[in-house]
XYZ file of C-alpha atoms in Angstrom:
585
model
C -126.510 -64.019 -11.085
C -126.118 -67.932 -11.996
C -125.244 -68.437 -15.553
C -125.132 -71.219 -17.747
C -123.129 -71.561 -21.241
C -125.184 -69.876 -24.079
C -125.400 -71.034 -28.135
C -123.555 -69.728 -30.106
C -125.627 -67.031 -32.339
C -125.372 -69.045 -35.399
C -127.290 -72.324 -34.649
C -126.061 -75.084 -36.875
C -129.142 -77.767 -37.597
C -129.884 -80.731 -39.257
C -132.652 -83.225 -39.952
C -131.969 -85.297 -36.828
C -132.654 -82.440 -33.890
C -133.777 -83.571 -30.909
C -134.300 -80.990 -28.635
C -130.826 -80.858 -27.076
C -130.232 -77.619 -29.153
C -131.497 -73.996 -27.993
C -132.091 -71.115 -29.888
C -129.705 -69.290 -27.094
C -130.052 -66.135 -24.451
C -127.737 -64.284 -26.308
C -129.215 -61.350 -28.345
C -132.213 -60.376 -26.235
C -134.239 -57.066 -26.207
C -137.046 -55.915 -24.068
C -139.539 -54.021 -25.354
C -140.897 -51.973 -22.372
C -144.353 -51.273 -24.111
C -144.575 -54.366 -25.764
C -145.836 -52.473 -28.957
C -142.548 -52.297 -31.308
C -143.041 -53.880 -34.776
C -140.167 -56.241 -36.254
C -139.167 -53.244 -37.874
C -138.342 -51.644 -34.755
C -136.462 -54.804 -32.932
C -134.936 -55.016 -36.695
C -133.462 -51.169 -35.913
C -133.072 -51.866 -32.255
C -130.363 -54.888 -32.942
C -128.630 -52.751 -35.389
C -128.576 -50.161 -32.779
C -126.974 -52.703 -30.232
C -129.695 -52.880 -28.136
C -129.794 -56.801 -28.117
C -127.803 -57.940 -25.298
C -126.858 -61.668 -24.013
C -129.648 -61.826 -21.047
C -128.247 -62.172 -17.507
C -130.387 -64.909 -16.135
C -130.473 -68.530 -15.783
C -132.625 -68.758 -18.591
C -135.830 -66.493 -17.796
C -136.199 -62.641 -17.662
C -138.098 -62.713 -14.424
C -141.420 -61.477 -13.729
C -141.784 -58.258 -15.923
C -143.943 -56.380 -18.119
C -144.457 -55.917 -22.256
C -142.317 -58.277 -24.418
C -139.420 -59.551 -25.389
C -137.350 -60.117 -28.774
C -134.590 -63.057 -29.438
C -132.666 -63.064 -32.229
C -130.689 -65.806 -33.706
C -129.495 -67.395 -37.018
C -130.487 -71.372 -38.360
C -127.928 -72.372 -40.406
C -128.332 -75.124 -42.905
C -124.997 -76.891 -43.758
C -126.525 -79.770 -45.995
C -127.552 -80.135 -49.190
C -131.187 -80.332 -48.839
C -133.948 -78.369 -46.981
C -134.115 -79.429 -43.420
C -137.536 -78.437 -41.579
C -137.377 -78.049 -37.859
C -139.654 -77.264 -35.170
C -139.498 -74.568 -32.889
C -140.846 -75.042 -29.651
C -141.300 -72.486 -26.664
C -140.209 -74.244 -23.591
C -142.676 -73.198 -21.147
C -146.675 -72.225 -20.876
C -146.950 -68.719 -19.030
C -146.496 -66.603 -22.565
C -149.648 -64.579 -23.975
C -148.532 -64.636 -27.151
C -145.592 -65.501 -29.711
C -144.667 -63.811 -33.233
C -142.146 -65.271 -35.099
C -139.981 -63.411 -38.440
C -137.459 -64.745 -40.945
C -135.009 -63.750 -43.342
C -132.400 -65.604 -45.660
C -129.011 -64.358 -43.763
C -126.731 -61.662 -46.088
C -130.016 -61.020 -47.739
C -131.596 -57.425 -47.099
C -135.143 -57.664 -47.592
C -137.467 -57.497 -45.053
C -138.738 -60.064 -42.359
C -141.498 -62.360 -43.027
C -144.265 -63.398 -40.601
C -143.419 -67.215 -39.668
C -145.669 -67.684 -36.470
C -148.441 -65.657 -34.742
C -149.559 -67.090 -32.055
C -151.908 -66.423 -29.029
C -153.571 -68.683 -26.264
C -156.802 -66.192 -27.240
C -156.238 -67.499 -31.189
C -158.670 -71.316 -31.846
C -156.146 -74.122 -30.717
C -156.895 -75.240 -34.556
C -154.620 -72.456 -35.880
C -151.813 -74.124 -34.409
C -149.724 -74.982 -37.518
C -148.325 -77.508 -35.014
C -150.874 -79.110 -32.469
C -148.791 -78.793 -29.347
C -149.546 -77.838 -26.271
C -146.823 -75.478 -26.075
C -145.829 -73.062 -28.592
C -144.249 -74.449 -31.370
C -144.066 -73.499 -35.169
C -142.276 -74.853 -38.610
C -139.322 -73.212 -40.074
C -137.693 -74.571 -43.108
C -134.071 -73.901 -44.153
C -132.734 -74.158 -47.354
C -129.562 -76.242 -48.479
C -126.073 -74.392 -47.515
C -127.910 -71.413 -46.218
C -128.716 -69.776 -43.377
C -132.066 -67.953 -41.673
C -132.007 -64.771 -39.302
C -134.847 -65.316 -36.873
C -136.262 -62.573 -35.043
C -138.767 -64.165 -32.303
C -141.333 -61.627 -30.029
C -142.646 -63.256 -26.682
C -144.990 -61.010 -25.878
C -145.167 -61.630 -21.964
C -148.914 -59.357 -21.291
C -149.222 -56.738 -18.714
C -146.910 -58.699 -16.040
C -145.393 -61.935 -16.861
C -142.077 -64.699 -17.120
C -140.484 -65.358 -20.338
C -138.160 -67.653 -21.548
C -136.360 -66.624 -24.899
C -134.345 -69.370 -25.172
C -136.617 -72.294 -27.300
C -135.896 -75.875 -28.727
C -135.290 -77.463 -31.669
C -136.824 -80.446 -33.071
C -137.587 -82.124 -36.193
C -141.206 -82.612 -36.333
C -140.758 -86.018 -35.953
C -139.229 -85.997 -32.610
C -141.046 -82.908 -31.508
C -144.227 -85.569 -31.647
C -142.451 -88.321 -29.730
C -141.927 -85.838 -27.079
C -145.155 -84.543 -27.545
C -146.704 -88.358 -26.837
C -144.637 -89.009 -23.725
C -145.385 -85.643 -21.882
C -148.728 -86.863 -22.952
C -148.799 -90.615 -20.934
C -146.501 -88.443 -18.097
C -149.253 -86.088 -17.624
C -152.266 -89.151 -17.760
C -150.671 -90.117 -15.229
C -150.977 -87.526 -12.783
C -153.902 -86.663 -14.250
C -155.497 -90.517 -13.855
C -154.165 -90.579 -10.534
C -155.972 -87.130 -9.691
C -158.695 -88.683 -11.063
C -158.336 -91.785 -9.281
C -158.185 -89.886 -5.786
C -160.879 -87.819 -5.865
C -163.192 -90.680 -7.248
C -162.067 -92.489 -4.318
C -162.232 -89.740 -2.111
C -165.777 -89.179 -3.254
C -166.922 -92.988 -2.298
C -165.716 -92.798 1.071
C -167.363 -89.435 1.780
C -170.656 -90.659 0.349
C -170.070 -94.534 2.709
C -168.606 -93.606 5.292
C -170.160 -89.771 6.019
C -166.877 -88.031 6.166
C -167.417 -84.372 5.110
C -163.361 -83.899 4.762
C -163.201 -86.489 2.307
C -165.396 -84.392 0.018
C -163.291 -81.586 0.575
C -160.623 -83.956 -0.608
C -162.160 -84.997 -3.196
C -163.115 -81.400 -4.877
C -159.368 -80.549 -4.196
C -158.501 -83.429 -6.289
C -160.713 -82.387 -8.861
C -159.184 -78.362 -8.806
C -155.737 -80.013 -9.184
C -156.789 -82.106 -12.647
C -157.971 -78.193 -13.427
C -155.326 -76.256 -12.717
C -152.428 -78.500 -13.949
C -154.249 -78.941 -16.946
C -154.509 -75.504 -17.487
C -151.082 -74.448 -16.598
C -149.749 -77.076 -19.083
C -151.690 -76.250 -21.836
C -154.010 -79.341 -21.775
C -157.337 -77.555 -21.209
C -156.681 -75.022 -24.187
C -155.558 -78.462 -26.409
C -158.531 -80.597 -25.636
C -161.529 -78.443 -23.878
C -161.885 -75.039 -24.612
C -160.083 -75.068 -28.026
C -161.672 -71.840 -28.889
C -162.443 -68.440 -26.970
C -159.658 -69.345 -24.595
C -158.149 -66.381 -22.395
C -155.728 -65.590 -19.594
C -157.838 -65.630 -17.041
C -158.699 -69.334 -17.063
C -155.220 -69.431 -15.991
C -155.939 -67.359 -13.083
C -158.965 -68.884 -12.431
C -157.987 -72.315 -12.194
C -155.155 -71.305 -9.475
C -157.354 -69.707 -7.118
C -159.695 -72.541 -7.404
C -157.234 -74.906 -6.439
C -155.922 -72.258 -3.927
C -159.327 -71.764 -2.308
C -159.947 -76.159 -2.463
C -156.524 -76.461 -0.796
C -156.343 -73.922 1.869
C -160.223 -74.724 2.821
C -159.229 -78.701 2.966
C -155.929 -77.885 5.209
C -158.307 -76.018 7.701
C -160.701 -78.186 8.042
C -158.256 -80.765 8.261
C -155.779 -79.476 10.300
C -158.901 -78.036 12.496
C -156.800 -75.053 12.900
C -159.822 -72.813 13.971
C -160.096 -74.908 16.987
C -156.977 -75.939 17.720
C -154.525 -73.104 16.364
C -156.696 -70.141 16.151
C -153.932 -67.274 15.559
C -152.005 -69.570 12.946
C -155.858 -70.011 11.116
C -155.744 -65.997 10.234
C -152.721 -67.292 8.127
C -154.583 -69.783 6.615
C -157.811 -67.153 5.942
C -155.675 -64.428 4.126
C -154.638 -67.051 1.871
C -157.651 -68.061 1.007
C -158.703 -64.391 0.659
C -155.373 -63.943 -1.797
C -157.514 -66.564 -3.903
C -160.770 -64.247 -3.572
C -159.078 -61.424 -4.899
C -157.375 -63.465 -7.708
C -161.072 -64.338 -8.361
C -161.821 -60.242 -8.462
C -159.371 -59.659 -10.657
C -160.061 -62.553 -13.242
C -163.576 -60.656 -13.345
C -162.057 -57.487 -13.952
C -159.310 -58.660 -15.932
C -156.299 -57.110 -13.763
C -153.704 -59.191 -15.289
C -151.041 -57.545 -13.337
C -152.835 -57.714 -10.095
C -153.085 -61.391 -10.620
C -149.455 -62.117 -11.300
C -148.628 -60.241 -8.173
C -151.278 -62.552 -5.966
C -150.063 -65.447 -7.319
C -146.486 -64.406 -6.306
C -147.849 -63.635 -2.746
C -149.518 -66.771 -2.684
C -146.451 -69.159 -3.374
C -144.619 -66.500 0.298
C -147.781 -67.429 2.143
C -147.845 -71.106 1.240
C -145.532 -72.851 3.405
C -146.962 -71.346 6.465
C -149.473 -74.533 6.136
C -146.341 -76.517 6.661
C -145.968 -74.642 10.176
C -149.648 -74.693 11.076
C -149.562 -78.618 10.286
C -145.930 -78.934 12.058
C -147.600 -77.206 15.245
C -150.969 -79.436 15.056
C -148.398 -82.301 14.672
C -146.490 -81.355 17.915
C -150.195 -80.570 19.880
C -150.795 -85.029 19.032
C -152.034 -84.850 16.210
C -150.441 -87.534 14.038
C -151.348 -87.525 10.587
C -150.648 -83.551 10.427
C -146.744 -84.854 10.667
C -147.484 -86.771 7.082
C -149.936 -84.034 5.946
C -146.506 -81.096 6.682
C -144.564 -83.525 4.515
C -146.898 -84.072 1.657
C -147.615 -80.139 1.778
C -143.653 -79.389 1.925
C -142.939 -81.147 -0.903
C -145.680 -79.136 -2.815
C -144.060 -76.106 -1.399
C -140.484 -77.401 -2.751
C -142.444 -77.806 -6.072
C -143.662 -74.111 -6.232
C -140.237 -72.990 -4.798
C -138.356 -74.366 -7.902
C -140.999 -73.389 -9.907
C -140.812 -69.533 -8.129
C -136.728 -69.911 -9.007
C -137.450 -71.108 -12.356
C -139.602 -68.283 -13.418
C -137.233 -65.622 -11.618
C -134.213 -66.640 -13.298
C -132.368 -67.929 -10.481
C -132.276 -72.086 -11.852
C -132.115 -73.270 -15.316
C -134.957 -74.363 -17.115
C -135.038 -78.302 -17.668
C -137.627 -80.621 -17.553
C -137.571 -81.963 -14.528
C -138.049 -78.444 -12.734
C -140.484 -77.950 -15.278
C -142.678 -80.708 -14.119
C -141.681 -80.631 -11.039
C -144.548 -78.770 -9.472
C -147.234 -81.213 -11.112
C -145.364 -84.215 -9.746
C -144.810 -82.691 -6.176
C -148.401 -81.988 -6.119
C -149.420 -85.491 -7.145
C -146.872 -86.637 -4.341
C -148.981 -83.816 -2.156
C -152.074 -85.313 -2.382
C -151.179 -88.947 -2.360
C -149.341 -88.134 1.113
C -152.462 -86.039 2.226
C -154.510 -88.951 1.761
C -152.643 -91.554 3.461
C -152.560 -89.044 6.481
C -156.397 -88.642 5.627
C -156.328 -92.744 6.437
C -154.320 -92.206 9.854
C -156.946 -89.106 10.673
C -160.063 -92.227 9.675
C -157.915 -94.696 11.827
C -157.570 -92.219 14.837
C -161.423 -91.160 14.560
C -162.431 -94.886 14.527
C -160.483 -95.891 17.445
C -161.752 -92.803 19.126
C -165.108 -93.426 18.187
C -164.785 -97.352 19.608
C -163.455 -95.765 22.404
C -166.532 -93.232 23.337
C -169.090 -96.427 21.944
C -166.983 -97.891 24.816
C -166.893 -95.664 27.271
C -171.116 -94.823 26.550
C -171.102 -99.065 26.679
C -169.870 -99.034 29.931
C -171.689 -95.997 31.489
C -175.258 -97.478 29.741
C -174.484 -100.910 31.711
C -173.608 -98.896 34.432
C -177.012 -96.167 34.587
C -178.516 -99.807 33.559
C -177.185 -101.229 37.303
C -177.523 -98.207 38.770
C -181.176 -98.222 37.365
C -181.781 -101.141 38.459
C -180.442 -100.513 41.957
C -182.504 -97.664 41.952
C -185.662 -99.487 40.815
C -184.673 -102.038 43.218
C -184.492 -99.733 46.186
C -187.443 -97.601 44.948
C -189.859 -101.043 44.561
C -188.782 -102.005 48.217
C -189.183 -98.466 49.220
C -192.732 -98.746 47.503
C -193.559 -102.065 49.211
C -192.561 -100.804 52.299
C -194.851 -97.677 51.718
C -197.282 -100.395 50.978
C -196.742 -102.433 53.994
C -196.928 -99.501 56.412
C -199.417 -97.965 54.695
C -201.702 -101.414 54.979
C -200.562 -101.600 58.187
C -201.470 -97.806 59.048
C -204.555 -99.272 57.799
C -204.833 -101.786 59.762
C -203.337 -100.830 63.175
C -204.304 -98.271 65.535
C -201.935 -95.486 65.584
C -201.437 -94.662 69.200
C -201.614 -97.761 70.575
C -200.086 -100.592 67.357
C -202.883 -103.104 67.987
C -205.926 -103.367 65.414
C -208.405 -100.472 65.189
C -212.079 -100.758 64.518
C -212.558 -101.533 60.938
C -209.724 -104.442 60.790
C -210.825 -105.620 64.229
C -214.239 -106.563 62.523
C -212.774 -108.048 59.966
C -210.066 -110.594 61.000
C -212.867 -111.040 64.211
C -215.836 -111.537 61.515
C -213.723 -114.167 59.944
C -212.593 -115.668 62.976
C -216.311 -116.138 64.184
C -217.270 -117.582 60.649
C -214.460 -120.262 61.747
C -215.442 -121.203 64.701
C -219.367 -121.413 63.685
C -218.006 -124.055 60.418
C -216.144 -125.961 63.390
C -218.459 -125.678 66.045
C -215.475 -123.842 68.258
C -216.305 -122.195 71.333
C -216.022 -118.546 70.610
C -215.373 -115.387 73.287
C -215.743 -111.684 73.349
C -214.486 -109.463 75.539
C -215.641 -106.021 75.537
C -213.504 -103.729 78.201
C -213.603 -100.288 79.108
C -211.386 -98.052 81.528
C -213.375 -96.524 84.068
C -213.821 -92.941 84.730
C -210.927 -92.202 81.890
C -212.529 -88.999 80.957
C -211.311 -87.412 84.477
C -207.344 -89.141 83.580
C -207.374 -86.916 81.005
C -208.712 -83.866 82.489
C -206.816 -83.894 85.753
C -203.617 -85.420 84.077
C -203.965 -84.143 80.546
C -204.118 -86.116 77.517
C -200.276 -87.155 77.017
C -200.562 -89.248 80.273
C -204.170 -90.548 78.944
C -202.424 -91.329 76.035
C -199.841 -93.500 78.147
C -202.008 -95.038 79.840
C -204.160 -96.461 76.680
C -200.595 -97.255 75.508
C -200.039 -99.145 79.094
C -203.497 -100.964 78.646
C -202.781 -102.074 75.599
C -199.185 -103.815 76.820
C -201.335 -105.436 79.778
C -203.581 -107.044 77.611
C -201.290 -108.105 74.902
C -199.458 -109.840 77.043
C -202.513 -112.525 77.312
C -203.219 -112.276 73.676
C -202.580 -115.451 71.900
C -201.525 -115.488 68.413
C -204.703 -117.198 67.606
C -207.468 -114.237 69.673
C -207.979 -111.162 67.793
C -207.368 -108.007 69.945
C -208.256 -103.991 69.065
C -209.182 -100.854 69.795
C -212.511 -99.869 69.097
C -212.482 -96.158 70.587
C -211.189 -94.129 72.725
C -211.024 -95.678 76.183
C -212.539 -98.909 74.740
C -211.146 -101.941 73.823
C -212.168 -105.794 72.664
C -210.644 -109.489 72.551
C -212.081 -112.256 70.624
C -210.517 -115.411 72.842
C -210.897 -118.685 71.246
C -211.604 -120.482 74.807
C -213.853 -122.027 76.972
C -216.213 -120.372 78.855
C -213.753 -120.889 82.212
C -210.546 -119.961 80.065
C -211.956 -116.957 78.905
C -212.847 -115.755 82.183
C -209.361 -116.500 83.566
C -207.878 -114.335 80.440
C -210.414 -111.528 81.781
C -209.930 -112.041 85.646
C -205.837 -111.567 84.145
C -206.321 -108.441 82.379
C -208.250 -106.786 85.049
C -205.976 -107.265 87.849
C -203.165 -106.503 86.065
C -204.689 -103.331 84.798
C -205.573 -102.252 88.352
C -201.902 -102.526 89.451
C -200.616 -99.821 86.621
C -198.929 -97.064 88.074
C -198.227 -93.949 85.624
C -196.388 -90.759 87.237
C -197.621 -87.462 86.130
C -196.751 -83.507 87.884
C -200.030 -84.251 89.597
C -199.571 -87.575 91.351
C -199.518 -90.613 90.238
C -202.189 -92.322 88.162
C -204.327 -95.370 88.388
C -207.235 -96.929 86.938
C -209.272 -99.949 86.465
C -211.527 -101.766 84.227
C -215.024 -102.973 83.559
C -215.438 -105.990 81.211
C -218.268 -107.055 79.560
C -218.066 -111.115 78.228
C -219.962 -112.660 75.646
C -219.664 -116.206 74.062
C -220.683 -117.415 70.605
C -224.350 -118.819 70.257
C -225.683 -120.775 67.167
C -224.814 -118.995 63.709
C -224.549 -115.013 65.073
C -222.235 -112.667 63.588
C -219.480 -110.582 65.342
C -221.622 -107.549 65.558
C -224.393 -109.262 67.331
C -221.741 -110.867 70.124
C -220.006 -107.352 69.975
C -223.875 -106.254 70.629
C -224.415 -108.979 73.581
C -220.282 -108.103 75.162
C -221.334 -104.600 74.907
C -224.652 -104.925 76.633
C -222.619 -107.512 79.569
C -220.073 -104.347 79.645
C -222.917 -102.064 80.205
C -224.293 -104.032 83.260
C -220.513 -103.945 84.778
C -220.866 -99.935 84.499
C -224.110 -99.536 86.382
C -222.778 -102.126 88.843
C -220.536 -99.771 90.133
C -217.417 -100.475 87.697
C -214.282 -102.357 87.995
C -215.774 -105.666 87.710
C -216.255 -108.210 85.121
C -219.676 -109.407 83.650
C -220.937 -112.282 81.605
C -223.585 -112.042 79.068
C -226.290 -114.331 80.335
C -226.874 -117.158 77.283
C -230.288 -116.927 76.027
């Protein structure tokens, strides 16, 4: 066990102490129940029960209380009036007793204090304990100290001494240490709390309330909440309560941060039993199981640095900023491990172990929020990246839309064309059918009456077509209207008009003389009579009978159709395959 050079039992003091002297480890006595009255630790030390204490400075976590005993000793030649002070915060309660040395009266009640007592009682407003003891000139005090530790606790016997003038100069500059942190906790999760509320980031809330449980539990553990809030009524369990607050902020922050449920899913268990330890500390501050709580908070500083692992591993999987968030989160872990040594006897006492975990925690959370910046940097560049990415693949659905739209529109105005066309055109043979024959014909007589153009009609008609298709069948009827119409077309100009009317039937508006369009029809009906189609019966011929009418005075197409028709009529009662002209009236 590490040990460090102990006072001497008989303190010498003067009006100028500051701090540097220590009331010693020397003559210490645990009492297991924590009941004994000064007169027992007054029968216990002459019984030889006080023993130098074989620690570093603290008796390690244990139950009931603990009695120092030591002598001031007063060499001038005036009363010198020191403070007392107890060096650390985790003590329920301290009773102090004094006695002139060589003298054999009894011990006299110097100091009772309690963290349940008003902060007001405090014959010296510290936020430690602390308490006045005067020493005559050229004498000498026994002091018999109690710390009474509770159910389960850390004491430290040994205590300073001060003159109450330096005592307060310490006081003042613990006081601007701890604004510091505390400004600077402050400072964070104000800032924290801005860019969650601009920016929409739901971690930096969790920041931010983290920041907030730190100010609470730091200022709890150093006796800053029971000095300046809750003066009165103020009990153990605030102690407690403030720890698992600042557990639960902590360990819910490093998930979400860390993302460990998505990323490390086994290592996140780790992460939910701590945050369960800081339940049950919750539990027990509600059913005041002091003991229960010391133990948790023992468990929790074992369980803390597997963050450091979970962030290592989420470091080594890419993810940046958990490298500056394991070293931030280390260093609070080196905080509590001094802190754990401290309290267990195995370091001395001091003050910079003493605020050591404070400090490591401020340096924790200033590291966790510049790796909160490199986790903002690497979600903006990701998120330019996707606007990007959904940039490019917009202008690209946009071309491909438009290709689409493109295609689909010519698609559409081909529909259209064929469909006009299917409109338009005869569908076995391509050339007009009935209804557009009229028309462009109707327009092209309407021409030639507002020019005075000679106008022709040719109605024609294959003869006995019915017995094609009964003898050959319809397919070779079909291919011989489809022969027909190549015959005739091939005397169509682009300026005549040529259709199908029905079935066997067809017409040809020439515009022509009177001996052109009877060449045109002399054409088409010997060139019909040489078509030869071949069928399983034989082969198959056919001619024609044509009916010709010409345009007289202001008539429309259906009444030269009428007079074409009426010419092609005579040509069928004349025996067929011939060609006849409408007579002019």
């Amino acid at each position: 066990m590490p040990q460090v050079s102990q006072a001497h039992p008989v303190l010498e003091v003067t009006s100028l102490e500051a701090g540097s002297k220590l009331s010693g480890l020397n003559e210490i006595w645990h009492d297991v129940t924590g009941m004994e009255s000064v007169s027992d630790a007054v029968a216990a030390h002459k019984m030889k029960y006080f023993v130098p204490l074989d620690s570093a400075g603290s008796t390690g976590l244990k139950s009931g209380a603990f009695w120092s005993h030591f002598v001031l000793k007063n060499s001038s030649s005036s009363a010198v009036t020191v403070s007392i002070e107890y060096i650390d915060n985790q003590l329920m309660g301290l009773m102090a007793f004094s006695r002139l040395r060589g003298g054999t009266g009894p011990y006299v009640e110097s100091a009772n204090l309690s963290i349940s007592q008003p902060f007001s009682a405090r014959a010296i407003k510290h936020h430690r304990f602390a308490f006045p003891i005067t020493i005559p000139p050229s004498s000498s005090k026994e002091m018999m100290v109690k710390f009474d530790a509770g159910t389960l606790g850390v004491v430290f016997p040994s205590m300073r001494v001060w003159t109450p003038s330096q005592l307060q100069e310490r006081s003042k500059t613990e006081a601007i240490l701890t604004s510091f942190l505390f400004g600077g906790y402050f400072l964070m999760a104000i800032l924290a709390l801005i860019g969650a509320i601009t920016m929409r980031e739901n971690i930096l809330y969790l920041y931010s309330v983290y920041s907030a449980a730190k100010i609470w539990v730091w200022g709890t553990l150093l006796g800053y909440t029971h000095q300046y809030l809750i003066q009165d009524n103020f009990h153990w369990s605030y102690l407690s309560l403030s720890s698992a607050a600042a557990i639960l902020t902590g360990i819910l922050f490093s998930r979400c941060f860390l993302e460990t449920a998505k990323y490390t899913p086994r290592m996140d268990y780790v992460l939910q039993l701590i945050m369960l330890n800081g339940v049950l500390l919750i539990i027990c501050v509600v059913f005041q199981w002091e003991a229960m709580a010391d133990i948790l908070m023992v468990l929790a500083l074992f369980l803390y640095p597997g963050v450091v692992i979970v962030a290592m591993v989420r470091w080594r999987q890419g993810n940046s900023a958990a490298a500056v968030f394991a070293l931030g989160w280390a260093t609070l872990v080196l905080g509590l491990l001094v802190q754990a040594m401290r309290d267990l006897g195995f370091v001395v006492h001091n003050p910079i172990n003493y605020y050591w975990p404070p400090v490591a925690s401020f340096v924790e959370m200033l590291a966790i929020m510049i790796a909160i910046s490199l986790m903002v940097q690497r979600l903006r560049r990701q998120k330019e990246v996707a606007e990007r990415k959904y940039l490019q693949h917009l202008e690209a659905s946009r071309t491909d839309l438009e290709y689409q739209v493109q295609l689909r529109t010519q698609e559409l105005e081909f529909a259209k064309v064929r469909a006009e066309q299917e409109a338009r055109t005869d569908p076995l043979t391509g050339v007009f059918n009935r209804r557009c024959f009229f028309e462009e014909s109707g327009s092209l007589v309407r021409v030639a009456i507002k020019n005075d153009l000679p106008l022709y009609v040719l109605m024609l008609d294959l003869d006995n077509f019915k017995l094609v298709n009964d003898i050959h069948g319809h397919l070779i009827g079909d291919q011989a209207l489809c022969a027909t119409t190549r015959v005739i077309s091939q005397h169509v100009r682009d300026v005549d008009i040529f259709g199908r009317i029905g079935g066997e039937e067809f017409a040809l508006v020439l515009s022509a003389s009177t001996e052109g369009a009877l060449a045109v029809a002399q054409r088409i009906h010997r060139d019909i009579a040489k078509i030869v189609i071949k069928s399983a019966v034989g082969q198959v011929q056919f001619t024609a009978s044509i009916g010709i009418a010409g345009l007289q005075g202001e008539e429309g197409i259906l009444e030269l159709m009428q007079r074409a028709d009426a010419a092609l009529y005579q040509a069928k009662r004349a025996g067929r395959n011939r060609i006849i002209e409408c007579a002019e009236t």
